[in-house]
XYZ file of C-alpha atoms in Angstrom:
255
model
C -0.122 0.001 -0.310
C 1.618 3.330 -1.377
C -1.455 5.658 0.688
C 0.285 6.009 4.459
C 3.053 7.545 2.876
C 1.498 10.544 1.463
C -1.084 10.829 4.346
C 2.154 10.543 6.714
C 3.390 13.345 4.560
C 0.724 14.893 5.375
C 0.823 14.259 8.731
C 4.072 15.972 9.189
C 2.719 19.031 7.052
C 0.456 19.200 10.023
C 2.757 18.942 12.871
C 5.361 20.755 11.784
C 4.324 24.050 13.310
C 2.838 22.657 16.622
C 4.445 20.937 18.944
C 2.163 19.809 22.236
C 2.778 16.339 23.770
C -0.429 14.901 21.933
C 0.417 15.901 18.419
C 3.968 14.256 19.053
C 2.460 11.304 19.381
C 0.351 11.426 16.353
C 3.509 12.330 14.655
C 5.269 8.776 15.879
C 2.402 7.544 14.711
C 2.385 8.207 11.636
C 6.315 7.772 11.474
C 5.573 4.413 12.182
C 3.166 3.781 9.165
C 6.175 5.305 6.917
C 8.592 2.666 8.503
C 6.666 -0.039 7.225
C 6.867 0.713 3.276
C 9.445 -0.535 1.092
C 12.479 1.282 1.075
C 12.167 2.508 4.514
C 15.707 3.010 5.521
C 15.939 5.909 2.513
C 12.713 7.782 3.364
C 14.080 10.508 5.444
C 17.847 10.851 3.418
C 18.225 13.812 1.776
C 18.378 13.706 -1.768
C 18.943 16.521 -4.775
C 18.320 16.566 -8.646
C 21.632 16.735 -10.625
C 20.823 18.172 -14.017
C 23.898 18.157 -16.249
C 24.765 19.895 -19.422
C 27.923 19.656 -21.692
C 30.077 23.117 -20.781
C 32.760 22.294 -23.058
C 33.279 21.889 -27.361
C 36.254 20.483 -27.276
C 34.643 16.896 -28.762
C 37.548 14.691 -28.638
C 37.951 16.192 -25.030
C 34.960 14.335 -23.792
C 36.187 10.846 -26.045
C 39.468 10.870 -24.007
C 37.557 11.082 -20.727
C 34.176 8.902 -21.400
C 35.536 6.019 -20.454
C 36.974 7.507 -16.884
C 33.598 9.281 -16.441
C 31.423 6.101 -16.831
C 33.664 4.091 -14.454
C 33.103 7.442 -11.802
C 29.491 7.581 -12.358
C 28.898 3.792 -11.876
C 30.969 3.351 -8.718
C 28.460 6.108 -7.308
C 25.597 4.159 -8.164
C 26.728 0.943 -6.741
C 27.679 2.217 -3.589
C 24.224 4.027 -3.251
C 25.216 7.748 -3.977
C 23.795 7.992 -7.090
C 20.054 6.426 -8.106
C 17.213 6.852 -11.058
C 19.275 8.445 -13.590
C 17.826 9.223 -16.963
C 19.554 10.616 -20.700
C 18.533 12.584 -23.517
C 19.610 12.377 -26.550
C 16.599 14.071 -27.846
C 17.014 17.977 -27.292
C 17.350 21.066 -28.942
C 18.738 23.653 -26.507
C 22.342 22.620 -24.620
C 22.953 19.435 -27.111
C 26.348 19.003 -28.392
C 27.750 16.313 -31.085
C 25.744 12.918 -30.212
C 26.540 12.851 -26.130
C 23.587 12.516 -24.287
C 22.568 15.139 -21.049
C 22.261 13.327 -17.924
C 20.333 13.784 -14.892
C 19.733 11.740 -11.727
C 19.372 12.183 -8.124
C 22.395 12.497 -5.278
C 21.841 10.742 -1.632
C 24.193 12.695 0.921
C 23.774 14.394 4.009
C 23.981 17.891 2.970
C 24.268 20.445 0.147
C 27.517 20.683 0.825
C 28.755 17.479 0.562
C 26.585 17.073 -2.740
C 28.594 19.796 -3.968
C 31.424 18.353 -2.857
C 30.774 15.067 -4.254
C 29.999 16.173 -7.678
C 33.186 18.886 -8.026
C 34.946 16.393 -7.713
C 34.339 14.478 -10.419
C 36.117 14.305 -13.821
C 33.278 15.955 -15.710
C 33.552 19.133 -13.140
C 37.194 19.266 -12.746
C 38.314 19.168 -16.570
C 35.470 21.376 -17.371
C 33.438 18.880 -19.219
C 30.113 19.328 -18.276
C 28.258 22.074 -15.311
C 25.379 20.983 -13.329
C 22.434 22.424 -11.608
C 21.174 21.238 -8.395
C 17.702 20.825 -6.305
C 17.304 20.112 -3.061
C 14.461 17.745 -3.296
C 14.011 16.268 0.301
C 12.706 12.763 0.688
C 11.414 9.970 -1.946
C 8.171 8.887 -1.247
C 7.406 7.204 -4.704
C 9.703 5.274 -7.075
C 8.529 3.919 -10.534
C 5.005 1.323 -10.662
C 7.113 -0.362 -13.800
C 4.195 -2.295 -14.155
C 1.846 0.359 -15.114
C 5.147 1.719 -16.680
C 5.483 -1.026 -19.150
C 1.268 -1.188 -19.984
C 1.346 2.059 -21.185
C 3.956 1.566 -23.169
C 7.355 3.897 -24.208
C 7.206 7.420 -23.941
C 9.282 10.431 -22.760
C 10.196 11.471 -19.632
C 10.043 15.110 -18.016
C 10.657 16.634 -14.940
C 8.561 18.946 -12.864
C 10.316 21.132 -10.781
C 7.858 22.696 -8.292
C 8.160 25.440 -5.928
C 5.465 27.090 -3.115
C 5.818 30.446 -2.990
C 3.066 30.753 -0.035
C 2.807 29.066 3.038
C 0.922 25.647 3.018
C -1.005 25.992 6.295
C -1.600 22.608 7.855
C -5.047 23.292 8.742
C -6.550 25.035 6.411
C -5.270 23.574 3.473
C -5.619 20.002 5.100
C -8.537 18.982 1.752
C -6.118 20.629 -0.721
C -3.310 18.246 0.321
C -4.971 15.376 0.771
C -6.174 16.337 -3.161
C -3.279 16.811 -4.479
C -1.751 13.345 -2.898
C -4.325 11.441 -4.180
C -4.046 12.903 -7.511
C -0.309 11.968 -7.672
C -1.054 8.463 -6.259
C -3.423 7.868 -8.923
C -1.131 9.030 -11.626
C 1.542 6.851 -10.064
C -0.718 3.922 -10.191
C -1.366 4.925 -14.035
C 2.268 4.411 -14.502
C 1.892 8.627 -15.814
C 4.064 9.737 -13.260
C 7.426 8.137 -11.374
C 9.818 9.031 -8.673
C 8.047 10.577 -6.873
C 10.393 13.453 -4.258
C 8.726 15.634 -1.303
C 10.945 18.586 0.752
C 8.184 18.743 3.223
C 10.774 21.648 5.172
C 10.364 23.967 2.326
C 6.690 23.866 1.909
C 6.490 25.070 5.477
C 8.873 27.592 5.059
C 7.724 28.513 1.582
C 11.431 29.307 0.876
C 10.600 29.397 -3.214
C 12.772 26.816 -3.923
C 12.211 23.062 -4.808
C 9.517 21.651 -2.770
C 9.174 18.556 -4.663
C 9.569 16.875 -8.001
C 8.381 13.940 -9.770
C 8.705 12.493 -13.542
C 6.017 12.293 -16.192
C 5.550 9.950 -18.690
C 4.499 11.070 -22.205
C 4.736 11.843 -25.129
C 5.271 15.559 -25.343
C 5.348 18.273 -23.327
C 1.824 19.897 -23.682
C 0.806 16.638 -22.262
C 3.199 17.080 -19.393
C 1.859 20.367 -18.562
C -1.894 19.343 -18.909
C -1.328 16.837 -16.216
C 0.558 19.399 -14.130
C -2.185 22.239 -14.614
C -4.569 20.034 -13.340
C -3.043 18.966 -9.981
C -5.098 20.716 -7.095
C -1.763 22.578 -5.727
C -1.562 24.024 -9.816
C -5.433 24.999 -9.748
C -5.758 26.345 -6.365
C -2.117 28.227 -7.500
C 0.019 26.994 -4.456
C 2.718 26.185 -6.294
C 4.063 26.698 -9.621
C 6.282 24.545 -11.930
C 8.621 24.311 -14.343
C 9.312 21.117 -16.898
C 12.495 20.002 -17.830
C 12.510 17.298 -20.802
C 14.936 14.330 -19.211
C 14.919 11.528 -22.176
C 14.596 7.893 -21.218
C 15.096 6.054 -17.511
C 18.078 4.707 -17.536
C 19.336 3.678 -14.352
C 17.018 3.059 -11.210
C 18.535 1.785 -7.645
C 21.779 -0.572 -7.914
C 20.779 -3.993 -6.075
C 23.363 -6.155 -4.991
């Protein structure tokens, strides 16, 4: 069952601004629900979405280093530092030769540690590529593989959301539930995957990434239609931007 995850998110949102013992107890109960879900050891690790683009026009430089780049990325994947990678060769901007643009998730303790890890990669050290980093919080839904296969092949877009206004845990409770149910329905259909929430971000209304998810559709217009029909979008509680990320490549490393 995936619903307890979303309802636990709601409970956490509602509990963040209230420190009474009674509500702390309720929060503990909901956290216990979360830990019954699969991948529970990952549920509160910090995640960062990384979007790469090539930073050189020197084709030979990339070709000379591509093997080492691949080895570095594979090692990070095997160490469970990166996951859910996508590659995109069908792009109109920031494209260089036949080299695909890559995006992935990085798991580490802080933004500073994430930047340190990325800056030590050959991609950055040799000026091959530059990255944009989005703090995205905790992963609550992965990939519904069966539903995705049933839908058939499609393109993937990442929707990066922010909440410019504070989410009120009491006033907006019904809206939060509606948003969660809508996302869960889309996930069950295979239309969205890899959903991440930054609970603290939505509470502080800090106008940075508060949640992201990937959309499996055939065009950007279809992706926009999904986003525009979500409760948070209709009620202007959140804004989003879309990035075309191509197709799914690597998931979680399983020994």
